Amino acid sequence: MDIFEKAKKLKSLGDEYENFLNSLLNDLFKLIPDCLALNLDDSLLPIYAVSGLKTKGLLAFPYKCRGRVGYVVIGEGGILYFEDTEGNVIELK
Protein backbone atom coordinates (compact mmCIF):
# COMPACT_ATOMS: atom_id res chain seq x y z
CA MET A 1 0.00 0.00 0.00
CA ASP A 2 1.53 3.31 -1.04
CA ILE A 3 1.35 6.55 0.93
CA PHE A 4 -1.70 7.80 -0.98
CA GLU A 5 -3.66 4.61 -0.28
CA LYS A 6 -2.66 4.77 3.40
CA ALA A 7 -3.82 8.39 3.58
CA LYS A 8 -7.16 7.50 1.97
CA LYS A 9 -7.63 4.60 4.41
CA LEU A 10 -6.75 6.78 7.38
CA LYS A 11 -9.18 9.48 6.26
CA SER A 12 -11.92 6.88 5.86
CA LEU A 13 -11.27 5.51 9.36
CA GLY A 14 -11.23 9.05 10.76
CA ASP A 15 -14.58 9.84 9.16
CA GLU A 16 -16.07 6.63 10.55
CA TYR A 17 -14.63 7.39 14.02
CA GLU A 18 -16.07 10.91 13.94
CA ASN A 19 -19.52 9.61 12.97
CA PHE A 20 -19.52 7.02 15.77
CA LEU A 21 -18.28 9.55 18.32
CA ASN A 22 -20.94 12.11 17.35
CA SER A 23 -23.63 9.45 17.58
CA LEU A 24 -22.39 8.33 21.00
CA LEU A 25 -22.22 11.92 22.31
CA ASN A 26 -25.77 12.56 21.08
CA ASP A 27 -26.94 9.41 22.85
CA LEU A 28 -25.19 10.51 26.05
CA PHE A 29 -26.90 13.89 25.91
CA LYS A 30 -30.31 12.21 25.55
CA LEU A 31 -29.63 9.90 28.50
CA ILE A 32 -28.10 12.46 30.87
CA PRO A 33 -29.31 15.92 29.80
CA ASP A 34 -28.67 17.31 33.30
CA CYS A 35 -24.92 16.65 32.97
CA LEU A 36 -22.77 19.10 31.06
CA ALA A 37 -19.52 18.66 29.20
CA LEU A 38 -16.75 20.38 31.16
CA ASN A 39 -15.06 21.85 28.15
CA LEU A 40 -16.38 21.24 24.67
CA ASP A 41 -12.93 20.53 23.24
CA ASP A 42 -11.94 18.15 26.04
CA SER A 43 -15.27 16.38 26.29
CA LEU A 44 -15.38 15.48 22.63
CA LEU A 45 -12.42 13.19 23.19
CA PRO A 46 -13.08 10.10 25.27
CA ILE A 47 -10.59 8.93 27.85
CA TYR A 48 -9.45 5.48 26.83
CA ALA A 49 -7.20 4.79 29.82
CA VAL A 50 -9.92 4.42 32.42
CA SER A 51 -7.61 2.36 34.65
CA GLY A 52 -7.07 5.43 36.86
CA LEU A 53 -10.75 5.50 37.79
CA LYS A 54 -12.53 3.40 40.40
CA THR A 55 -15.31 2.64 37.96
CA LYS A 56 -14.31 0.01 35.44
CA GLY A 57 -15.60 0.87 32.04
CA LEU A 58 -14.91 1.17 28.36
CA LEU A 59 -14.70 4.95 27.95
CA ALA A 60 -14.96 8.05 30.13
CA PHE A 61 -15.80 11.63 29.23
CA PRO A 62 -15.04 14.71 31.37
CA TYR A 63 -18.37 16.10 32.60
CA LYS A 64 -20.02 18.04 35.40
CA CYS A 65 -22.98 16.26 36.99
CA ARG A 66 -24.99 17.30 40.03
CA GLY A 67 -22.64 20.21 40.63
CA ARG A 68 -19.52 18.02 40.73
CA VAL A 69 -16.64 17.71 38.29
CA GLY A 70 -15.57 14.26 37.13
CA TYR A 71 -16.18 11.69 34.43
CA VAL A 72 -19.18 10.03 32.87
CA VAL A 73 -18.08 6.43 32.50
CA ILE A 74 -19.67 3.98 30.09
CA GLY A 75 -19.49 0.73 32.00
CA GLU A 76 -18.94 -2.63 30.38
CA GLY A 77 -22.47 -3.68 31.26
CA GLY A 78 -23.89 -0.66 29.45
CA ILE A 79 -24.51 1.21 32.69
CA LEU A 80 -23.58 4.89 32.90
CA TYR A 81 -21.75 6.07 35.99
CA PHE A 82 -20.46 9.40 37.17
CA GLU A 83 -17.22 9.42 39.13
CA ASP A 84 -16.18 12.72 40.66
CA THR A 85 -12.61 13.84 41.22
CA GLU A 86 -12.73 12.55 44.80
CA GLY A 87 -13.58 9.02 43.65
CA ASN A 88 -17.26 9.10 44.61
CA VAL A 89 -19.33 7.05 42.17
CA ILE A 90 -23.03 7.27 41.34
CA GLU A 91 -25.00 5.26 38.83
CA LEU A 92 -26.68 7.51 36.27
CA LYS A 93 -28.55 5.07 34.03
PDB file of N, CA and C in Angstrom:
ATOM      1  N   MET A   1       0.856  -1.176   0.000  1.00  0.00           N
ATOM      2  CA  MET A   1       0.000   0.000   0.000  1.00  0.00           C
ATOM      3  C   MET A   1       0.898   1.234   0.000  1.00  0.00           C
ATOM      4  N   ASP A   2       0.699   2.100  -0.969  1.00  0.00           N
ATOM      5  CA  ASP A   2       1.528   3.309  -1.039  1.00  0.00           C
ATOM      6  C   ASP A   2       0.980   4.389  -0.107  1.00  0.00           C
ATOM      7  N   ILE A   3       1.695   5.474  -0.007  1.00  0.00           N
ATOM      8  CA  ILE A   3       1.352   6.545   0.931  1.00  0.00           C
ATOM      9  C   ILE A   3      -0.028   7.145   0.647  1.00  0.00           C
ATOM     10  N   PHE A   4      -0.391   7.260  -0.623  1.00  0.00           N
ATOM     11  CA  PHE A   4      -1.701   7.804  -0.976  1.00  0.00           C
ATOM     12  C   PHE A   4      -2.821   6.879  -0.515  1.00  0.00           C
ATOM     13  N   GLU A   5      -2.658   5.586  -0.717  1.00  0.00           N
ATOM     14  CA  GLU A   5      -3.661   4.613  -0.280  1.00  0.00           C
ATOM     15  C   GLU A   5      -3.779   4.602   1.246  1.00  0.00           C
ATOM     16  N   LYS A   6      -2.648   4.710   1.931  1.00  0.00           N
ATOM     17  CA  LYS A   6      -2.656   4.770   3.397  1.00  0.00           C
ATOM     18  C   LYS A   6      -3.382   6.021   3.875  1.00  0.00           C
ATOM     19  N   ALA A   7      -3.148   7.146   3.212  1.00  0.00           N
ATOM     20  CA  ALA A   7      -3.816   8.394   3.583  1.00  0.00           C
ATOM     21  C   ALA A   7      -5.321   8.283   3.364  1.00  0.00           C
ATOM     22  N   LYS A   8      -5.735   7.696   2.245  1.00  0.00           N
ATOM     23  CA  LYS A   8      -7.164   7.505   1.965  1.00  0.00           C
ATOM     24  C   LYS A   8      -7.807   6.600   3.028  1.00  0.00           C
ATOM     25  N   LYS A   9      -7.118   5.531   3.391  1.00  0.00           N
ATOM     26  CA  LYS A   9      -7.632   4.601   4.405  1.00  0.00           C
ATOM     27  C   LYS A   9      -7.753   5.302   5.759  1.00  0.00           C
ATOM     28  N   LEU A  10      -6.735   6.055   6.108  1.00  0.00           N
ATOM     29  CA  LEU A  10      -6.753   6.776   7.379  1.00  0.00           C
ATOM     30  C   LEU A  10      -7.874   7.807   7.421  1.00  0.00           C
ATOM     31  N   LYS A  11      -8.090   8.511   6.322  1.00  0.00           N
ATOM     32  CA  LYS A  11      -9.182   9.480   6.258  1.00  0.00           C
ATOM     33  C   LYS A  11     -10.527   8.782   6.411  1.00  0.00           C
ATOM     34  N   SER A  12     -10.683   7.650   5.770  1.00  0.00           N
ATOM     35  CA  SER A  12     -11.922   6.883   5.865  1.00  0.00           C
ATOM     36  C   SER A  12     -12.176   6.429   7.303  1.00  0.00           C
ATOM     37  N   LEU A  13     -11.140   5.924   7.956  1.00  0.00           N
ATOM     38  CA  LEU A  13     -11.265   5.506   9.357  1.00  0.00           C
ATOM     39  C   LEU A  13     -11.587   6.692  10.257  1.00  0.00           C
ATOM     40  N   GLY A  14     -10.958   7.838   9.982  1.00  0.00           N
ATOM     41  CA  GLY A  14     -11.226   9.049  10.760  1.00  0.00           C
ATOM     42  C   GLY A  14     -12.654   9.521  10.608  1.00  0.00           C
ATOM     43  N   ASP A  15     -13.177   9.455   9.394  1.00  0.00           N
ATOM     44  CA  ASP A  15     -14.576   9.836   9.159  1.00  0.00           C
ATOM     45  C   ASP A  15     -15.523   8.903   9.903  1.00  0.00           C
ATOM     46  N   GLU A  16     -15.228   7.613   9.856  1.00  0.00           N
ATOM     47  CA  GLU A  16     -16.066   6.628  10.553  1.00  0.00           C
ATOM     48  C   GLU A  16     -16.014   6.856  12.066  1.00  0.00           C
ATOM     49  N   TYR A  17     -14.805   7.106  12.595  1.00  0.00           N
ATOM     50  CA  TYR A  17     -14.631   7.389  14.017  1.00  0.00           C
ATOM     51  C   TYR A  17     -15.446   8.617  14.423  1.00  0.00           C
ATOM     52  N   GLU A  18     -15.352   9.672  13.637  1.00  0.00           N
ATOM     53  CA  GLU A  18     -16.069  10.912  13.943  1.00  0.00           C
ATOM     54  C   GLU A  18     -17.581  10.683  13.961  1.00  0.00           C
ATOM     55  N   ASN A  19     -18.085   9.911  13.012  1.00  0.00           N
ATOM     56  CA  ASN A  19     -19.518   9.608  12.972  1.00  0.00           C
ATOM     57  C   ASN A  19     -19.958   8.820  14.193  1.00  0.00           C
ATOM     58  N   PHE A  20     -19.186   7.801  14.574  1.00  0.00           N
ATOM     59  CA  PHE A  20     -19.519   7.017  15.765  1.00  0.00           C
ATOM     60  C   PHE A  20     -19.455   7.868  17.025  1.00  0.00           C
ATOM     61  N   LEU A  21     -18.432   8.695  17.136  1.00  0.00           N
ATOM     62  CA  LEU A  21     -18.279   9.548  18.319  1.00  0.00           C
ATOM     63  C   LEU A  21     -19.437  10.540  18.423  1.00  0.00           C
ATOM     64  N   ASN A  22     -19.812  11.174  17.330  1.00  0.00           N
ATOM     65  CA  ASN A  22     -20.939  12.108  17.353  1.00  0.00           C
ATOM     66  C   ASN A  22     -22.223  11.405  17.749  1.00  0.00           C
ATOM     67  N   SER A  23     -22.437  10.222  17.233  1.00  0.00           N
ATOM     68  CA  SER A  23     -23.631   9.447  17.580  1.00  0.00           C
ATOM     69  C   SER A  23     -23.639   9.109  19.073  1.00  0.00           C
ATOM     70  N   LEU A  24     -22.489   8.679  19.585  1.00  0.00           N
ATOM     71  CA  LEU A  24     -22.391   8.334  21.002  1.00  0.00           C
ATOM     72  C   LEU A  24     -22.619   9.556  21.884  1.00  0.00           C
ATOM     73  N   LEU A  25     -22.036  10.697  21.517  1.00  0.00           N
ATOM     74  CA  LEU A  25     -22.222  11.918  22.305  1.00  0.00           C
ATOM     75  C   LEU A  25     -23.680  12.378  22.286  1.00  0.00           C
ATOM     76  N   ASN A  26     -24.351  12.230  21.153  1.00  0.00           N
ATOM     77  CA  ASN A  26     -25.774  12.564  21.079  1.00  0.00           C
ATOM     78  C   ASN A  26     -26.593  11.638  21.971  1.00  0.00           C
ATOM     79  N   ASP A  27     -26.254  10.361  21.984  1.00  0.00           N
ATOM     80  CA  ASP A  27     -26.941   9.408  22.853  1.00  0.00           C
ATOM     81  C   ASP A  27     -26.717   9.745  24.323  1.00  0.00           C
ATOM     82  N   LEU A  28     -25.484  10.117  24.665  1.00  0.00           N
ATOM     83  CA  LEU A  28     -25.192  10.509  26.049  1.00  0.00           C
ATOM     84  C   LEU A  28     -26.035  11.707  26.460  1.00  0.00           C
ATOM     85  N   PHE A  29     -26.125  12.697  25.591  1.00  0.00           N
ATOM     86  CA  PHE A  29     -26.898  13.893  25.907  1.00  0.00           C
ATOM     87  C   PHE A  29     -28.365  13.542  26.150  1.00  0.00           C
ATOM     88  N   LYS A  30     -28.911  12.620  25.370  1.00  0.00           N
ATOM     89  CA  LYS A  30     -30.308  12.213  25.550  1.00  0.00           C
ATOM     90  C   LYS A  30     -30.504  11.471  26.870  1.00  0.00           C
ATOM     91  N   LEU A  31     -29.521  10.693  27.280  1.00  0.00           N
ATOM     92  CA  LEU A  31     -29.631   9.900  28.502  1.00  0.00           C
ATOM     93  C   LEU A  31     -29.368  10.711  29.764  1.00  0.00           C
ATOM     94  N   ILE A  32     -28.470  11.679  29.677  1.00  0.00           N
ATOM     95  CA  ILE A  32     -28.099  12.464  30.868  1.00  0.00           C
ATOM     96  C   ILE A  32     -28.088  13.953  30.533  1.00  0.00           C
ATOM     97  N   PRO A  33     -29.263  14.510  30.203  1.00  0.00           N
ATOM     98  CA  PRO A  33     -29.313  15.921  29.803  1.00  0.00           C
ATOM     99  C   PRO A  33     -28.948  16.893  30.924  1.00  0.00           C
ATOM    100  N   ASP A  34     -28.991  16.432  32.181  1.00  0.00           N
ATOM    101  CA  ASP A  34     -28.668  17.307  33.305  1.00  0.00           C
ATOM    102  C   ASP A  34     -27.166  17.388  33.568  1.00  0.00           C
ATOM    103  N   CYS A  35     -26.371  16.596  32.849  1.00  0.00           N
ATOM    104  CA  CYS A  35     -24.919  16.652  32.965  1.00  0.00           C
ATOM    105  C   CYS A  35     -24.360  17.452  31.792  1.00  0.00           C
ATOM    106  N   LEU A  36     -23.343  18.232  32.075  1.00  0.00           N
ATOM    107  CA  LEU A  36     -22.769  19.097  31.056  1.00  0.00           C
ATOM    108  C   LEU A  36     -21.310  18.761  30.808  1.00  0.00           C
ATOM    109  N   ALA A  37     -20.922  18.834  29.543  1.00  0.00           N
ATOM    110  CA  ALA A  37     -19.518  18.655  29.201  1.00  0.00           C
ATOM    111  C   ALA A  37     -18.709  19.755  29.881  1.00  0.00           C
ATOM    112  N   LEU A  38     -17.587  19.393  30.463  1.00  0.00           N
ATOM    113  CA  LEU A  38     -16.753  20.384  31.160  1.00  0.00           C
ATOM    114  C   LEU A  38     -16.206  21.425  30.210  1.00  0.00           C
ATOM    115  N   ASN A  39     -15.641  20.968  29.152  1.00  0.00           N
ATOM    116  CA  ASN A  39     -15.058  21.849  28.147  1.00  0.00           C
ATOM    117  C   ASN A  39     -15.317  21.171  26.816  1.00  0.00           C
ATOM    118  N   LEU A  40     -15.966  21.859  25.919  1.00  0.00           N
ATOM    119  CA  LEU A  40     -16.376  21.238  24.666  1.00  0.00           C
ATOM    120  C   LEU A  40     -15.223  20.530  23.975  1.00  0.00           C
ATOM    121  N   ASP A  41     -14.072  21.159  23.909  1.00  0.00           N
ATOM    122  CA  ASP A  41     -12.933  20.535  23.239  1.00  0.00           C
ATOM    123  C   ASP A  41     -12.500  19.262  23.951  1.00  0.00           C
ATOM    124  N   ASP A  42     -12.383  19.313  25.277  1.00  0.00           N
ATOM    125  CA  ASP A  42     -11.944  18.149  26.041  1.00  0.00           C
ATOM    126  C   ASP A  42     -12.980  17.032  26.031  1.00  0.00           C
ATOM    127  N   SER A  43     -14.235  17.383  26.141  1.00  0.00           N
ATOM    128  CA  SER A  43     -15.271  16.377  26.294  1.00  0.00           C
ATOM    129  C   SER A  43     -15.595  15.639  25.008  1.00  0.00           C
ATOM    130  N   LEU A  44     -15.161  16.184  23.884  1.00  0.00           N
ATOM    131  CA  LEU A  44     -15.383  15.475  22.633  1.00  0.00           C
ATOM    132  C   LEU A  44     -14.423  14.309  22.473  1.00  0.00           C
ATOM    133  N   LEU A  45     -13.388  14.272  23.275  1.00  0.00           N
ATOM    134  CA  LEU A  45     -12.424  13.190  23.189  1.00  0.00           C
ATOM    135  C   LEU A  45     -12.583  12.270  24.390  1.00  0.00           C
ATOM    136  N   PRO A  46     -12.936  11.029  24.150  1.00  0.00           N
ATOM    137  CA  PRO A  46     -13.082  10.100  25.268  1.00  0.00           C
ATOM    138  C   PRO A  46     -11.734   9.758  25.893  1.00  0.00           C
ATOM    139  N   ILE A  47     -11.771   9.380  27.140  1.00  0.00           N
ATOM    140  CA  ILE A  47     -10.590   8.932  27.855  1.00  0.00           C
ATOM    141  C   ILE A  47     -10.554   7.414  27.713  1.00  0.00           C
ATOM    142  N   TYR A  48      -9.542   6.917  27.050  1.00  0.00           N
ATOM    143  CA  TYR A  48      -9.451   5.480  26.829  1.00  0.00           C
ATOM    144  C   TYR A  48      -8.793   4.759  27.999  1.00  0.00           C
ATOM    145  N   ALA A  49      -7.896   5.415  28.702  1.00  0.00           N
ATOM    146  CA  ALA A  49      -7.198   4.795  29.823  1.00  0.00           C
ATOM    147  C   ALA A  49      -8.001   5.031  31.091  1.00  0.00           C
ATOM    148  N   VAL A  50      -9.040   4.247  31.260  1.00  0.00           N
ATOM    149  CA  VAL A  50      -9.917   4.417  32.423  1.00  0.00           C
ATOM    150  C   VAL A  50      -9.375   3.681  33.646  1.00  0.00           C
ATOM    151  N   SER A  51      -8.188   3.131  33.544  1.00  0.00           N
ATOM    152  CA  SER A  51      -7.611   2.365  34.645  1.00  0.00           C
ATOM    153  C   SER A  51      -7.362   3.228  35.884  1.00  0.00           C
ATOM    154  N   GLY A  52      -7.273   4.538  35.727  1.00  0.00           N
ATOM    155  CA  GLY A  52      -7.067   5.428  36.860  1.00  0.00           C
ATOM    156  C   GLY A  52      -8.341   5.736  37.624  1.00  0.00           C
ATOM    157  N   LEU A  53      -9.465   5.261  37.136  1.00  0.00           N
ATOM    158  CA  LEU A  53     -10.748   5.497  37.789  1.00  0.00           C
ATOM    159  C   LEU A  53     -11.163   4.278  38.603  1.00  0.00           C
ATOM    160  N   LYS A  54     -11.977   4.505  39.628  1.00  0.00           N
ATOM    161  CA  LYS A  54     -12.535   3.400  40.401  1.00  0.00           C
ATOM    162  C   LYS A  54     -13.493   2.565  39.557  1.00  0.00           C
ATOM    163  N   THR A  55     -14.290   3.273  38.774  1.00  0.00           N
ATOM    164  CA  THR A  55     -15.307   2.638  37.958  1.00  0.00           C
ATOM    165  C   THR A  55     -14.654   1.988  36.747  1.00  0.00           C
ATOM    166  N   LYS A  56     -14.868   0.711  36.597  1.00  0.00           N
ATOM    167  CA  LYS A  56     -14.312   0.012  35.440  1.00  0.00           C
ATOM    168  C   LYS A  56     -15.267   0.177  34.274  1.00  0.00           C
ATOM    169  N   GLY A  57     -14.750   0.639  33.185  1.00  0.00           N
ATOM    170  CA  GLY A  57     -15.598   0.874  32.038  1.00  0.00           C
ATOM    171  C   GLY A  57     -14.808   0.867  30.754  1.00  0.00           C
ATOM    172  N   LEU A  58     -15.519   1.158  29.684  1.00  0.00           N
ATOM    173  CA  LEU A  58     -14.908   1.172  28.362  1.00  0.00           C
ATOM    174  C   LEU A  58     -14.322   2.533  28.022  1.00  0.00           C
ATOM    175  N   LEU A  59     -15.105   3.576  28.264  1.00  0.00           N
ATOM    176  CA  LEU A  59     -14.701   4.946  27.954  1.00  0.00           C
ATOM    177  C   LEU A  59     -15.186   5.871  29.059  1.00  0.00           C
ATOM    178  N   ALA A  60     -14.535   7.015  29.184  1.00  0.00           N
ATOM    179  CA  ALA A  60     -14.957   8.046  30.128  1.00  0.00           C
ATOM    180  C   ALA A  60     -14.860   9.400  29.440  1.00  0.00           C
ATOM    181  N   PHE A  61     -15.771  10.285  29.800  1.00  0.00           N
ATOM    182  CA  PHE A  61     -15.802  11.631  29.231  1.00  0.00           C
ATOM    183  C   PHE A  61     -15.835  12.634  30.373  1.00  0.00           C
ATOM    184  N   PRO A  62     -15.024  13.708  30.318  1.00  0.00           N
ATOM    185  CA  PRO A  62     -15.041  14.714  31.375  1.00  0.00           C
ATOM    186  C   PRO A  62     -16.359  15.511  31.362  1.00  0.00           C
ATOM    187  N   TYR A  63     -17.067  15.460  32.481  1.00  0.00           N
ATOM    188  CA  TYR A  63     -18.375  16.098  32.600  1.00  0.00           C
ATOM    189  C   TYR A  63     -18.533  16.722  33.978  1.00  0.00           C
ATOM    190  N   LYS A  64     -19.585  17.509  34.102  1.00  0.00           N
ATOM    191  CA  LYS A  64     -20.018  18.038  35.397  1.00  0.00           C
ATOM    192  C   LYS A  64     -21.448  17.554  35.599  1.00  0.00           C
ATOM    193  N   CYS A  65     -21.651  16.788  36.663  1.00  0.00           N
ATOM    194  CA  CYS A  65     -22.982  16.263  36.991  1.00  0.00           C
ATOM    195  C   CYS A  65     -23.299  16.582  38.440  1.00  0.00           C
ATOM    196  N   ARG A  66     -24.524  17.014  38.661  1.00  0.00           N
ATOM    197  CA  ARG A  66     -24.995  17.299  40.030  1.00  0.00           C
ATOM    198  C   ARG A  66     -24.052  18.231  40.771  1.00  0.00           C
ATOM    199  N   GLY A  67     -23.503  19.202  40.034  1.00  0.00           N
ATOM    200  CA  GLY A  67     -22.638  20.210  40.629  1.00  0.00           C
ATOM    201  C   GLY A  67     -21.213  19.755  40.889  1.00  0.00           C
ATOM    202  N   ARG A  68     -20.858  18.551  40.475  1.00  0.00           N
ATOM    203  CA  ARG A  68     -19.520  18.019  40.727  1.00  0.00           C
ATOM    204  C   ARG A  68     -18.787  17.780  39.412  1.00  0.00           C
ATOM    205  N   VAL A  69     -17.494  17.935  39.452  1.00  0.00           N
ATOM    206  CA  VAL A  69     -16.639  17.706  38.289  1.00  0.00           C
ATOM    207  C   VAL A  69     -16.116  16.275  38.343  1.00  0.00           C
ATOM    208  N   GLY A  70     -16.087  15.624  37.181  1.00  0.00           N
ATOM    209  CA  GLY A  70     -15.575  14.262  37.126  1.00  0.00           C
ATOM    210  C   GLY A  70     -15.723  13.682  35.735  1.00  0.00           C
ATOM    211  N   TYR A  71     -16.081  12.401  35.695  1.00  0.00           N
ATOM    212  CA  TYR A  71     -16.182  11.688  34.426  1.00  0.00           C
ATOM    213  C   TYR A  71     -17.472  10.899  34.339  1.00  0.00           C
ATOM    214  N   VAL A  72     -18.101  10.954  33.184  1.00  0.00           N
ATOM    215  CA  VAL A  72     -19.180  10.032  32.874  1.00  0.00           C
ATOM    216  C   VAL A  72     -18.496   8.811  32.283  1.00  0.00           C
ATOM    217  N   VAL A  73     -18.734   7.674  32.905  1.00  0.00           N
ATOM    218  CA  VAL A  73     -18.083   6.431  32.501  1.00  0.00           C
ATOM    219  C   VAL A  73     -19.127   5.508  31.891  1.00  0.00           C
ATOM    220  N   ILE A  74     -18.815   4.989  30.718  1.00  0.00           N
ATOM    221  CA  ILE A  74     -19.667   3.981  30.090  1.00  0.00           C
ATOM    222  C   ILE A  74     -19.133   2.639  30.553  1.00  0.00           C
ATOM    223  N   GLY A  75     -19.906   2.001  31.429  1.00  0.00           N
ATOM    224  CA  GLY A  75     -19.493   0.729  31.997  1.00  0.00           C
ATOM    225  C   GLY A  75     -19.638  -0.412  31.007  1.00  0.00           C
ATOM    226  N   GLU A  76     -18.920  -1.482  31.279  1.00  0.00           N
ATOM    227  CA  GLU A  76     -18.943  -2.627  30.384  1.00  0.00           C
ATOM    228  C   GLU A  76     -20.316  -3.260  30.282  1.00  0.00           C
ATOM    229  N   GLY A  77     -21.124  -3.140  31.303  1.00  0.00           N
ATOM    230  CA  GLY A  77     -22.473  -3.684  31.263  1.00  0.00           C
ATOM    231  C   GLY A  77     -23.481  -2.741  30.628  1.00  0.00           C
ATOM    232  N   GLY A  78     -23.007  -1.629  30.067  1.00  0.00           N
ATOM    233  CA  GLY A  78     -23.893  -0.656  29.451  1.00  0.00           C
ATOM    234  C   GLY A  78     -24.477   0.329  30.441  1.00  0.00           C
ATOM    235  N   ILE A  79     -24.030   0.289  31.664  1.00  0.00           N
ATOM    236  CA  ILE A  79     -24.509   1.206  32.694  1.00  0.00           C
ATOM    237  C   ILE A  79     -23.651   2.472  32.673  1.00  0.00           C
ATOM    238  N   LEU A  80     -24.298   3.612  32.824  1.00  0.00           N
ATOM    239  CA  LEU A  80     -23.583   4.887  32.896  1.00  0.00           C
ATOM    240  C   LEU A  80     -23.350   5.256  34.350  1.00  0.00           C
ATOM    241  N   TYR A  81     -22.128   5.639  34.646  1.00  0.00           N
ATOM    242  CA  TYR A  81     -21.746   6.066  35.986  1.00  0.00           C
ATOM    243  C   TYR A  81     -21.162   7.464  35.908  1.00  0.00           C
ATOM    244  N   PHE A  82     -21.194   8.147  37.031  1.00  0.00           N
ATOM    245  CA  PHE A  82     -20.458   9.396  37.174  1.00  0.00           C
ATOM    246  C   PHE A  82     -19.497   9.216  38.328  1.00  0.00           C
ATOM    247  N   GLU A  83     -18.227   9.470  38.079  1.00  0.00           N
ATOM    248  CA  GLU A  83     -17.216   9.417  39.129  1.00  0.00           C
ATOM    249  C   GLU A  83     -16.603  10.800  39.268  1.00  0.00           C
ATOM    250  N   ASP A  84     -16.735  11.383  40.460  1.00  0.00           N
ATOM    251  CA  ASP A  84     -16.177  12.718  40.659  1.00  0.00           C
ATOM    252  C   ASP A  84     -14.684  12.635  40.944  1.00  0.00           C
ATOM    253  N   THR A  85     -14.059  13.787  41.055  1.00  0.00           N
ATOM    254  CA  THR A  85     -12.607  13.840  41.222  1.00  0.00           C
ATOM    255  C   THR A  85     -12.139  13.313  42.575  1.00  0.00           C
ATOM    256  N   GLU A  86     -13.077  13.114  43.503  1.00  0.00           N
ATOM    257  CA  GLU A  86     -12.734  12.553  44.804  1.00  0.00           C
ATOM    258  C   GLU A  86     -12.949  11.049  44.852  1.00  0.00           C
ATOM    259  N   GLY A  87     -13.377  10.471  43.726  1.00  0.00           N
ATOM    260  CA  GLY A  87     -13.584   9.021  43.653  1.00  0.00           C
ATOM    261  C   GLY A  87     -14.964   8.555  44.051  1.00  0.00           C
ATOM    262  N   ASN A  88     -15.886   9.489  44.300  1.00  0.00           N
ATOM    263  CA  ASN A  88     -17.262   9.105  44.612  1.00  0.00           C
ATOM    264  C   ASN A  88     -17.969   8.714  43.320  1.00  0.00           C
ATOM    265  N   VAL A  89     -18.707   7.598  43.361  1.00  0.00           N
ATOM    266  CA  VAL A  89     -19.334   7.054  42.166  1.00  0.00           C
ATOM    267  C   VAL A  89     -20.849   6.986  42.366  1.00  0.00           C
ATOM    268  N   ILE A  90     -21.580   7.436  41.343  1.00  0.00           N
ATOM    269  CA  ILE A  90     -23.030   7.265  41.342  1.00  0.00           C
ATOM    270  C   ILE A  90     -23.446   6.668  40.005  1.00  0.00           C
ATOM    271  N   GLU A  91     -24.464   5.839  40.043  1.00  0.00           N
ATOM    272  CA  GLU A  91     -25.001   5.262  38.827  1.00  0.00           C
ATOM    273  C   GLU A  91     -25.984   6.249  38.216  1.00  0.00           C
ATOM    274  N   LEU A  92     -25.804   6.554  36.945  1.00  0.00           N
ATOM    275  CA  LEU A  92     -26.682   7.508  36.274  1.00  0.00           C
ATOM    276  C   LEU A  92     -27.832   6.821  35.542  1.00  0.00           C
ATOM    277  N   LYS A  93     -27.544   5.793  34.811  1.00  0.00           N
ATOM    278  CA  LYS A  93     -28.555   5.066  34.028  1.00  0.00           C
ATOM    279  C   LYS A  93     -28.169   3.618  33.919  1.00  0.00           C
TER     280      LYS A  93
END
